[in-house]
PDB file of C-alpha atoms in Angstrom:
ATOM      1  CA  ASP Z   1     -10.307   9.685  -6.928  1.00 84.00           C
ATOM      2  CA  SER Z   2      -8.988   8.192  -3.342  1.00 87.00           C
ATOM      3  CA  GLY Z   3      -9.679  11.712  -1.267  1.00 94.00           C
ATOM      4  CA  VAL Z   4      -5.711  12.124  -0.819  1.00 97.00           C
ATOM      5  CA  THR Z   5      -3.435  14.738  -2.630  1.00 97.00           C
ATOM      6  CA  GLN Z   6       0.223  14.147  -3.450  1.00 98.00           C
ATOM      7  CA  THR Z   7       2.683  17.123  -4.768  1.00 97.00           C
ATOM      8  CA  PRO Z   8       4.658  17.388  -6.774  1.00 97.00           C
ATOM      9  CA  LYS Z   9       3.783  14.213  -9.347  1.00 97.00           C
ATOM     10  CA  HIS Z  10       6.912  14.208 -10.574  1.00 97.00           C
ATOM     11  CA  LEU Z  11      10.717  15.483  -9.075  1.00 97.00           C
ATOM     12  CA  ILE Z  12      13.969  14.840 -10.758  1.00 97.00           C
ATOM     13  CA  THR Z  13      16.896  16.093  -8.633  1.00 97.00           C
ATOM     14  CA  ALA Z  14      20.642  15.591  -8.119  1.00 97.00           C
ATOM     15  CA  THR Z  15      22.378  13.313  -5.326  1.00 98.00           C
ATOM     16  CA  GLY Z  16      23.374  15.258  -2.338  1.00 97.00           C
ATOM     17  CA  GLN Z  17      20.212  17.270  -2.666  1.00 98.00           C
ATOM     18  CA  ARG Z  18      16.984  17.852  -0.502  1.00 98.00           C
ATOM     19  CA  VAL Z  19      13.391  17.323  -1.436  1.00 98.00           C
ATOM     20  CA  THR Z  20      10.217  17.853   0.216  1.00 98.00           C
ATOM     21  CA  LEU Z  21       7.120  15.927  -0.593  1.00 98.00           C
ATOM     22  CA  ARG Z  22       3.868  16.873   0.744  1.00 98.00           C
ATOM     23  CA  CYS Z  23       0.590  15.029   1.545  1.00 98.00           C
ATOM     24  CA  SER Z  24      -2.694  16.237   2.326  1.00 98.00           C
ATOM     25  CA  PRO Z  25      -4.968  13.269   3.702  1.00 97.00           C
ATOM     26  CA  ARG Z  26      -8.930  12.696   3.303  1.00 96.00           C
ATOM     27  CA  SER Z  27     -10.987  14.761   4.872  1.00 94.00           C
ATOM     28  CA  GLY Z  28     -11.440  13.894   8.447  1.00 92.00           C
ATOM     29  CA  ASP Z  29      -8.780  11.079   8.474  1.00 94.00           C
ATOM     30  CA  LEU Z  30      -5.895  12.201  11.230  1.00 94.00           C
ATOM     31  CA  SER Z  31      -3.485   8.948  10.157  1.00 93.00           C
ATOM     32  CA  VAL Z  32      -1.093   9.783   7.187  1.00 95.00           C
ATOM     33  CA  TYR Z  33       1.509   7.205   6.155  1.00 95.00           C
ATOM     34  CA  TRP Z  34       4.289   6.692   3.853  1.00 97.00           C
ATOM     35  CA  TYR Z  35       5.568   4.680   1.537  1.00 96.00           C
ATOM     36  CA  GLN Z  36       8.469   3.999  -1.126  1.00 96.00           C
ATOM     37  CA  GLN Z  37       7.485   1.380  -3.995  1.00 95.00           C
ATOM     38  CA  SER Z  38      10.557   0.506  -5.613  1.00 90.00           C
ATOM     39  CA  LEU Z  39      10.899  -2.037  -8.523  1.00 79.00           C
ATOM     40  CA  ASP Z  40      13.050  -4.024  -6.399  1.00 73.00           C
ATOM     41  CA  GLN Z  41      11.682  -3.575  -2.932  1.00 72.00           C
ATOM     42  CA  GLY Z  42       8.037  -3.232  -3.545  1.00 83.00           C
ATOM     43  CA  LEU Z  43       6.222  -1.472  -1.557  1.00 91.00           C
ATOM     44  CA  GLN Z  44       7.660  -0.869   2.367  1.00 92.00           C
ATOM     45  CA  PHE Z  45       5.824   1.103   4.780  1.00 91.00           C
ATOM     46  CA  LEU Z  46       8.419   4.200   5.984  1.00 94.00           C
ATOM     47  CA  ILE Z  47       6.423   6.294   8.873  1.00 94.00           C
ATOM     48  CA  GLN Z  48       3.053   6.694  10.443  1.00 93.00           C
ATOM     49  CA  TYR Z  49       2.007   9.439  11.860  1.00 94.00           C
ATOM     50  CA  TYR Z  50      -1.732  10.647  14.182  1.00 93.00           C
ATOM     51  CA  ASN Z  51      -3.278  13.460  15.127  1.00 93.00           C
ATOM     52  CA  GLY Z  52       0.272  15.418  14.950  1.00 95.00           C
ATOM     53  CA  GLU Z  53       2.518  12.838  16.640  1.00 94.00           C
ATOM     54  CA  GLU Z  54       4.780   9.586  15.123  1.00 94.00           C
ATOM     55  CA  ARG Z  55       2.639   6.557  15.694  1.00 91.00           C
ATOM     56  CA  ALA Z  56       4.722   3.480  13.898  1.00 89.00           C
ATOM     57  CA  LYS Z  57       8.449   3.429  11.697  1.00 90.00           C
ATOM     58  CA  GLY Z  58       9.316   1.157   9.112  1.00 89.00           C
ATOM     59  CA  ASN Z  59      12.436   0.763   7.095  1.00 83.00           C
ATOM     60  CA  ILE Z  60      13.288   4.461   7.279  1.00 93.00           C
ATOM     61  CA  LEU Z  61      16.685   5.756   6.603  1.00 95.00           C
ATOM     62  CA  GLU Z  62      17.990   8.439   9.021  1.00 96.00           C
ATOM     63  CA  ARG Z  63      18.427  10.653   6.066  1.00 97.00           C
ATOM     64  CA  PHE Z  64      14.364  10.465   6.103  1.00 97.00           C
ATOM     65  CA  SER Z  65      12.377  12.473   8.169  1.00 97.00           C
ATOM     66  CA  ALA Z  66       8.518  13.283   8.021  1.00 97.00           C
ATOM     67  CA  GLN Z  67       6.006  15.419  10.015  1.00 97.00           C
ATOM     68  CA  GLN Z  68       2.538  16.023  10.347  1.00 97.00           C
ATOM     69  CA  PHE Z  69       0.986  19.843  10.918  1.00 97.00           C
ATOM     70  CA  PRO Z  70      -1.657  21.137  12.626  1.00 96.00           C
ATOM     71  CA  ASP Z  71      -3.899  21.209   9.465  1.00 95.00           C
ATOM     72  CA  LEU Z  72      -3.012  17.624   9.208  1.00 96.00           C
ATOM     73  CA  HIS Z  73      -1.425  17.758   6.364  1.00 97.00           C
ATOM     74  CA  SER Z  74       1.809  15.859   6.442  1.00 98.00           C
ATOM     75  CA  GLU Z  75       5.565  16.101   4.333  1.00 98.00           C
ATOM     76  CA  LEU Z  76       8.456  13.883   3.969  1.00 98.00           C
ATOM     77  CA  ASN Z  77      11.647  15.289   3.694  1.00 98.00           C
ATOM     78  CA  LEU Z  78      14.356  13.333   1.879  1.00 98.00           C
ATOM     79  CA  SER Z  79      18.398  14.867   2.101  1.00 97.00           C
ATOM     80  CA  SER Z  80      21.449  13.386   0.856  1.00 97.00           C
ATOM     81  CA  LEU Z  81      19.762  11.922  -1.804  1.00 98.00           C
ATOM     82  CA  GLU Z  82      21.521   8.683  -3.603  1.00 97.00           C
ATOM     83  CA  LEU Z  83      20.706   7.181  -6.441  1.00 96.00           C
ATOM     84  CA  GLY Z  84      19.299   4.512  -4.488  1.00 94.00           C
ATOM     85  CA  ASP Z  85      16.575   6.454  -3.368  1.00 96.00           C
ATOM     86  CA  SER Z  86      14.703   7.200  -6.889  1.00 96.00           C
ATOM     87  CA  ALA Z  87      11.571   5.625  -6.352  1.00 96.00           C
ATOM     88  CA  LEU Z  88       7.654   6.060  -6.006  1.00 97.00           C
ATOM     89  CA  TYR Z  89       6.589   7.786  -2.308  1.00 98.00           C
ATOM     90  CA  PHE Z  90       3.384   7.364  -1.670  1.00 97.00           C
ATOM     91  CA  CYS Z  91       1.129   8.301   1.150  1.00 97.00           C
ATOM     92  CA  ALA Z  92      -1.651   7.264   2.495  1.00 96.00           C
ATOM     93  CA  SER Z  93      -4.427   8.215   5.436  1.00 95.00           C
ATOM     94  CA  SER Z  94      -6.804   6.360   7.159  1.00 92.00           C
ATOM     95  CA  VAL Z  95      -9.752   7.564  10.083  1.00 89.00           C
ATOM     96  CA  ALA Z  96      -8.101   6.768  12.819  1.00 79.00           C
ATOM     97  CA  THR Z  97      -5.138   4.108  14.413  1.00 75.00           C
ATOM     98  CA  GLY Z  98      -5.412   0.519  14.086  1.00 73.00           C
ATOM     99  CA  THR Z  99      -6.614  -1.962  11.628  1.00 67.00           C
ATOM    100  CA  TYR Z 100      -8.626   0.507   9.501  1.00 77.00           C
ATOM    101  CA  GLU Z 101      -8.391   1.375   5.303  1.00 87.00           C
ATOM    102  CA  GLN Z 102      -5.785   2.785   4.679  1.00 91.00           C
ATOM    103  CA  TYR Z 103      -6.865   4.964   0.816  1.00 93.00           C
ATOM    104  CA  PHE Z 104      -3.516   5.872  -1.024  1.00 96.00           C
ATOM    105  CA  GLY Z 105      -2.527   9.315  -3.308  1.00 97.00           C
ATOM    106  CA  PRO Z 106      -1.516   8.934  -6.472  1.00 96.00           C
ATOM    107  CA  GLY Z 107       2.292   9.326  -5.690  1.00 97.00           C
ATOM    108  CA  THR Z 108       5.410  11.155  -6.026  1.00 97.00           C
ATOM    109  CA  ARG Z 109       7.961   9.808  -9.064  1.00 97.00           C
ATOM    110  CA  LEU Z 110      11.288  10.980  -7.592  1.00 97.00           C
ATOM    111  CA  THR Z 111      14.330  10.997 -10.125  1.00 97.00           C
ATOM    112  CA  VAL Z 112      17.934  11.077  -8.723  1.00 97.00           C
ATOM    113  CA  THR Z 113      20.610  11.931 -11.102  1.00 96.00           C
TER     114      THR Z 113
ATOM    115  CA  GLY F   1       8.400  -9.515  11.808  1.00 73.00           C
ATOM    116  CA  GLU F   2       5.833 -10.430   9.876  1.00 80.00           C
ATOM    117  CA  ASN F   3       6.569 -11.380   5.868  1.00 89.00           C
ATOM    118  CA  VAL F   4       4.078 -12.063   3.440  1.00 94.00           C
ATOM    119  CA  GLU F   5       4.377 -14.058   0.820  1.00 96.00           C
ATOM    120  CA  GLN F   6       2.660 -13.418  -2.755  1.00 97.00           C
ATOM    121  CA  HIS F   7       1.774 -15.624  -5.676  1.00 97.00           C
ATOM    122  CA  PRO F   8       2.175 -16.286  -8.786  1.00 97.00           C
ATOM    123  CA  SER F   9       4.286 -12.753  -9.705  1.00 95.00           C
ATOM    124  CA  THR F  10       2.408 -12.719 -13.107  1.00 97.00           C
ATOM    125  CA  LEU F  11      -1.308 -14.413 -14.073  1.00 97.00           C
ATOM    126  CA  SER F  12      -2.613 -14.475 -17.372  1.00 97.00           C
ATOM    127  CA  VAL F  13      -6.385 -15.878 -17.823  1.00 97.00           C
ATOM    128  CA  GLN F  14      -8.872 -15.619 -20.126  1.00 97.00           C
ATOM    129  CA  GLU F  15     -11.880 -12.963 -20.471  1.00 97.00           C
ATOM    130  CA  GLY F  16     -14.338 -14.477 -19.184  1.00 97.00           C
ATOM    131  CA  ASP F  17     -12.305 -16.838 -16.624  1.00 97.00           C
ATOM    132  CA  SER F  18     -11.563 -16.656 -12.894  1.00 97.00           C
ATOM    133  CA  ALA F  19      -8.235 -15.803 -11.605  1.00 98.00           C
ATOM    134  CA  VAL F  20      -6.838 -16.767  -8.468  1.00 98.00           C
ATOM    135  CA  ILE F  21      -3.941 -15.479  -6.365  1.00 98.00           C
ATOM    136  CA  LYS F  22      -2.854 -16.711  -2.879  1.00 98.00           C
ATOM    137  CA  CYS F  23      -0.850 -14.935  -0.223  1.00 98.00           C
ATOM    138  CA  THR F  24       0.637 -16.440   2.792  1.00 97.00           C
ATOM    139  CA  TYR F  25       1.806 -14.083   6.152  1.00 95.00           C
ATOM    140  CA  SER F  26       3.553 -15.612   9.230  1.00 92.00           C
ATOM    141  CA  ASP F  27       2.618 -13.992  12.269  1.00 89.00           C
ATOM    142  CA  SER F  28      -0.189 -15.727  13.846  1.00 88.00           C
ATOM    143  CA  ALA F  29      -0.722 -12.025  15.454  1.00 87.00           C
ATOM    144  CA  SER F  30      -2.265 -10.602  12.113  1.00 90.00           C
ATOM    145  CA  ASN F  31      -5.740  -9.601  12.041  1.00 90.00           C
ATOM    146  CA  TYR F  32      -6.461  -7.642   9.112  1.00 91.00           C
ATOM    147  CA  PHE F  33      -5.852  -8.516   5.484  1.00 94.00           C
ATOM    148  CA  PRO F  34      -6.350  -6.053   2.733  1.00 94.00           C
ATOM    149  CA  TRP F  35      -5.865  -6.566  -1.113  1.00 97.00           C
ATOM    150  CA  TYR F  36      -5.056  -3.318  -3.540  1.00 96.00           C
ATOM    151  CA  LYS F  37      -5.389  -2.904  -6.727  1.00 97.00           C
ATOM    152  CA  GLN F  38      -2.581  -0.994  -9.095  1.00 96.00           C
ATOM    153  CA  GLU F  39      -3.139   0.374 -12.459  1.00 94.00           C
ATOM    154  CA  LEU F  40       0.032   1.979 -14.489  1.00 90.00           C
ATOM    155  CA  GLY F  41       0.639   5.391 -13.037  1.00 88.00           C
ATOM    156  CA  LYS F  42      -1.363   5.631 -10.468  1.00 92.00           C
ATOM    157  CA  GLY F  43      -1.991   4.536  -6.688  1.00 94.00           C
ATOM    158  CA  PRO F  44      -2.902   1.129  -4.874  1.00 95.00           C
ATOM    159  CA  GLN F  45      -6.756   1.282  -4.721  1.00 95.00           C
ATOM    160  CA  LEU F  46      -8.455  -0.683  -1.692  1.00 94.00           C
ATOM    161  CA  ILE F  47     -10.572  -2.855  -3.493  1.00 96.00           C
ATOM    162  CA  ILE F  48     -11.607  -5.483  -0.535  1.00 96.00           C
ATOM    163  CA  ASP F  49     -10.371  -6.237   2.427  1.00 94.00           C
ATOM    164  CA  ILE F  50     -11.326  -9.292   5.248  1.00 94.00           C
ATOM    165  CA  ARG F  51     -10.573  -9.337   9.158  1.00 90.00           C
ATOM    166  CA  SER F  52      -9.496 -12.412  11.531  1.00 85.00           C
ATOM    167  CA  ASN F  53     -12.809 -13.078  12.721  1.00 85.00           C
ATOM    168  CA  VAL F  54     -14.541 -13.604   8.978  1.00 83.00           C
ATOM    169  CA  GLY F  55     -13.686 -16.336   6.840  1.00 90.00           C
ATOM    170  CA  GLU F  56     -14.833 -14.987   3.512  1.00 94.00           C
ATOM    171  CA  LYS F  57     -16.177 -11.897   2.062  1.00 94.00           C
ATOM    172  CA  LYS F  58     -17.914 -11.041  -1.321  1.00 96.00           C
ATOM    173  CA  ASP F  59     -18.077  -7.803  -2.918  1.00 94.00           C
ATOM    174  CA  GLN F  60     -19.656  -8.668  -6.788  1.00 96.00           C
ATOM    175  CA  ARG F  61     -16.968 -10.516  -8.957  1.00 97.00           C
ATOM    176  CA  ILE F  62     -13.930 -10.224  -6.293  1.00 98.00           C
ATOM    177  CA  ALA F  63     -13.994 -12.552  -3.043  1.00 97.00           C
ATOM    178  CA  VAL F  64     -11.409 -12.776  -0.091  1.00 98.00           C
ATOM    179  CA  THR F  65     -10.954 -16.227   1.654  1.00 97.00           C
ATOM    180  CA  LEU F  66      -8.695 -16.469   4.891  1.00 96.00           C
ATOM    181  CA  ASN F  67      -7.586 -19.577   6.504  1.00 95.00           C
ATOM    182  CA  LYS F  68      -6.394 -18.498  10.224  1.00 93.00           C
ATOM    183  CA  THR F  69      -5.254 -21.984  10.966  1.00 93.00           C
ATOM    184  CA  ALA F  70      -2.622 -22.081   7.561  1.00 94.00           C
ATOM    185  CA  LYS F  71      -2.155 -18.492   7.406  1.00 95.00           C
ATOM    186  CA  HIS F  72      -3.292 -18.221   3.801  1.00 96.00           C
ATOM    187  CA  PHE F  73      -5.519 -15.946   2.328  1.00 97.00           C
ATOM    188  CA  SER F  74      -6.875 -16.045  -1.561  1.00 98.00           C
ATOM    189  CA  LEU F  75      -8.431 -13.309  -3.770  1.00 98.00           C
ATOM    190  CA  HIS F  76     -10.246 -14.786  -6.366  1.00 98.00           C
ATOM    191  CA  ILE F  77     -12.408 -12.742  -9.210  1.00 98.00           C
ATOM    192  CA  THR F  78     -14.670 -14.000 -11.310  1.00 97.00           C
ATOM    193  CA  GLU F  79     -15.788 -13.029 -14.719  1.00 97.00           C
ATOM    194  CA  THR F  80     -12.635 -11.616 -15.768  1.00 97.00           C
ATOM    195  CA  GLN F  81     -12.910  -8.095 -17.372  1.00 97.00           C
ATOM    196  CA  PRO F  82     -10.235  -5.878 -19.533  1.00 96.00           C
ATOM    197  CA  GLU F  83     -10.257  -3.880 -16.452  1.00 96.00           C
ATOM    198  CA  ASP F  84      -9.248  -6.164 -14.140  1.00 97.00           C
ATOM    199  CA  SER F  85      -5.552  -6.162 -15.645  1.00 97.00           C
ATOM    200  CA  ALA F  86      -3.438  -4.401 -13.049  1.00 97.00           C
ATOM    201  CA  VAL F  87      -1.122  -5.224 -10.163  1.00 96.00           C
ATOM    202  CA  TYR F  88      -2.657  -6.905  -7.091  1.00 97.00           C
ATOM    203  CA  PHE F  89      -0.867  -5.973  -3.667  1.00 97.00           C
ATOM    204  CA  CYS F  90      -2.839  -8.832  -0.620  1.00 97.00           C
ATOM    205  CA  ALA F  91      -1.188  -7.284   2.737  1.00 95.00           C
ATOM    206  CA  ALA F  92      -1.800  -8.207   6.515  1.00 93.00           C
ATOM    207  CA  SER F  93      -1.888  -5.866   9.378  1.00 87.00           C
ATOM    208  CA  MET F  94      -1.461  -6.791  13.282  1.00 76.00           C
ATOM    209  CA  GLY F  95      -3.396  -3.601  14.339  1.00 63.00           C
ATOM    210  CA  ARG F  96      -0.978  -2.817  16.759  1.00 64.00           C
ATOM    211  CA  ASP F  97       1.585  -0.491  15.448  1.00 66.00           C
ATOM    212  CA  ASP F  98      -0.754  -0.232  12.105  1.00 70.00           C
ATOM    213  CA  LYS F  99       1.996  -1.090   9.631  1.00 79.00           C
ATOM    214  CA  ILE F 100       1.005  -3.150   6.905  1.00 86.00           C
ATOM    215  CA  ILE F 101       3.295  -5.112   4.848  1.00 89.00           C
ATOM    216  CA  PHE F 102       2.553  -5.779   1.294  1.00 93.00           C
ATOM    217  CA  GLY F 103       3.079  -9.391  -0.539  1.00 95.00           C
ATOM    218  CA  LYS F 104       5.414  -8.184  -3.730  1.00 94.00           C
ATOM    219  CA  GLY F 105       2.705  -7.999  -5.897  1.00 95.00           C
ATOM    220  CA  THR F 106       0.704  -9.979  -8.842  1.00 96.00           C
ATOM    221  CA  ARG F 107       0.534  -8.899 -12.202  1.00 96.00           C
ATOM    222  CA  LEU F 108      -2.600 -10.091 -13.537  1.00 98.00           C
ATOM    223  CA  HIS F 109      -3.276  -9.773 -17.445  1.00 97.00           C
ATOM    224  CA  ILE F 110      -6.705 -10.588 -19.425  1.00 97.00           C
ATOM    225  CA  LEU F 111      -6.389 -11.841 -22.261  1.00 95.00           C
ATOM    226  CA  PRO F 112      -9.260 -10.630 -24.951  1.00 91.00           C
TER     227      PRO F 112
END
């Protein structure tokens, strides 16, 4: 158990809908990262927040957004969902910024029908 | 941007034998190289990492080597056991923007 929690574990929704994925980092970690894992694209970095501020952006679509709250939990919002958004979404946390170890949560499996 | 290539995509070894997974990276500014193990239905688990000021690091049956000149790094698992069966990912990071770029993964099968 990495200490990172994610909810929900599974999510099934229809095209065009909006969903919110939630992540709680390990106790004491200030950085949260979001990744998408699909069969054809592997693990893709989406976005990072550090202590409430956006720190780095990867291949995140404009339909996707994230935020980190004062209690350091983070939410990833996915809107206007398409079939191709079906994937595993992982959250990871690290103690700070820079090349620190990232610890992954168990993931949320999103299925768009 | 950084690109990480990982080989092989699938690897089968007899229980007790050694397994080696190799990765190359493109950006010489990369300075942090973690390895993750992902079991079915779980998130990636950090198993070992190495920084660019070190050539080799060992942790029990797992070792990682780094050749900065060639931009290669490898994971070595000795005395493999059934519980080593999983997908292994190498990754590289430059640190300045905190992005970790992952390889495509290696599915390791330990044969009885």
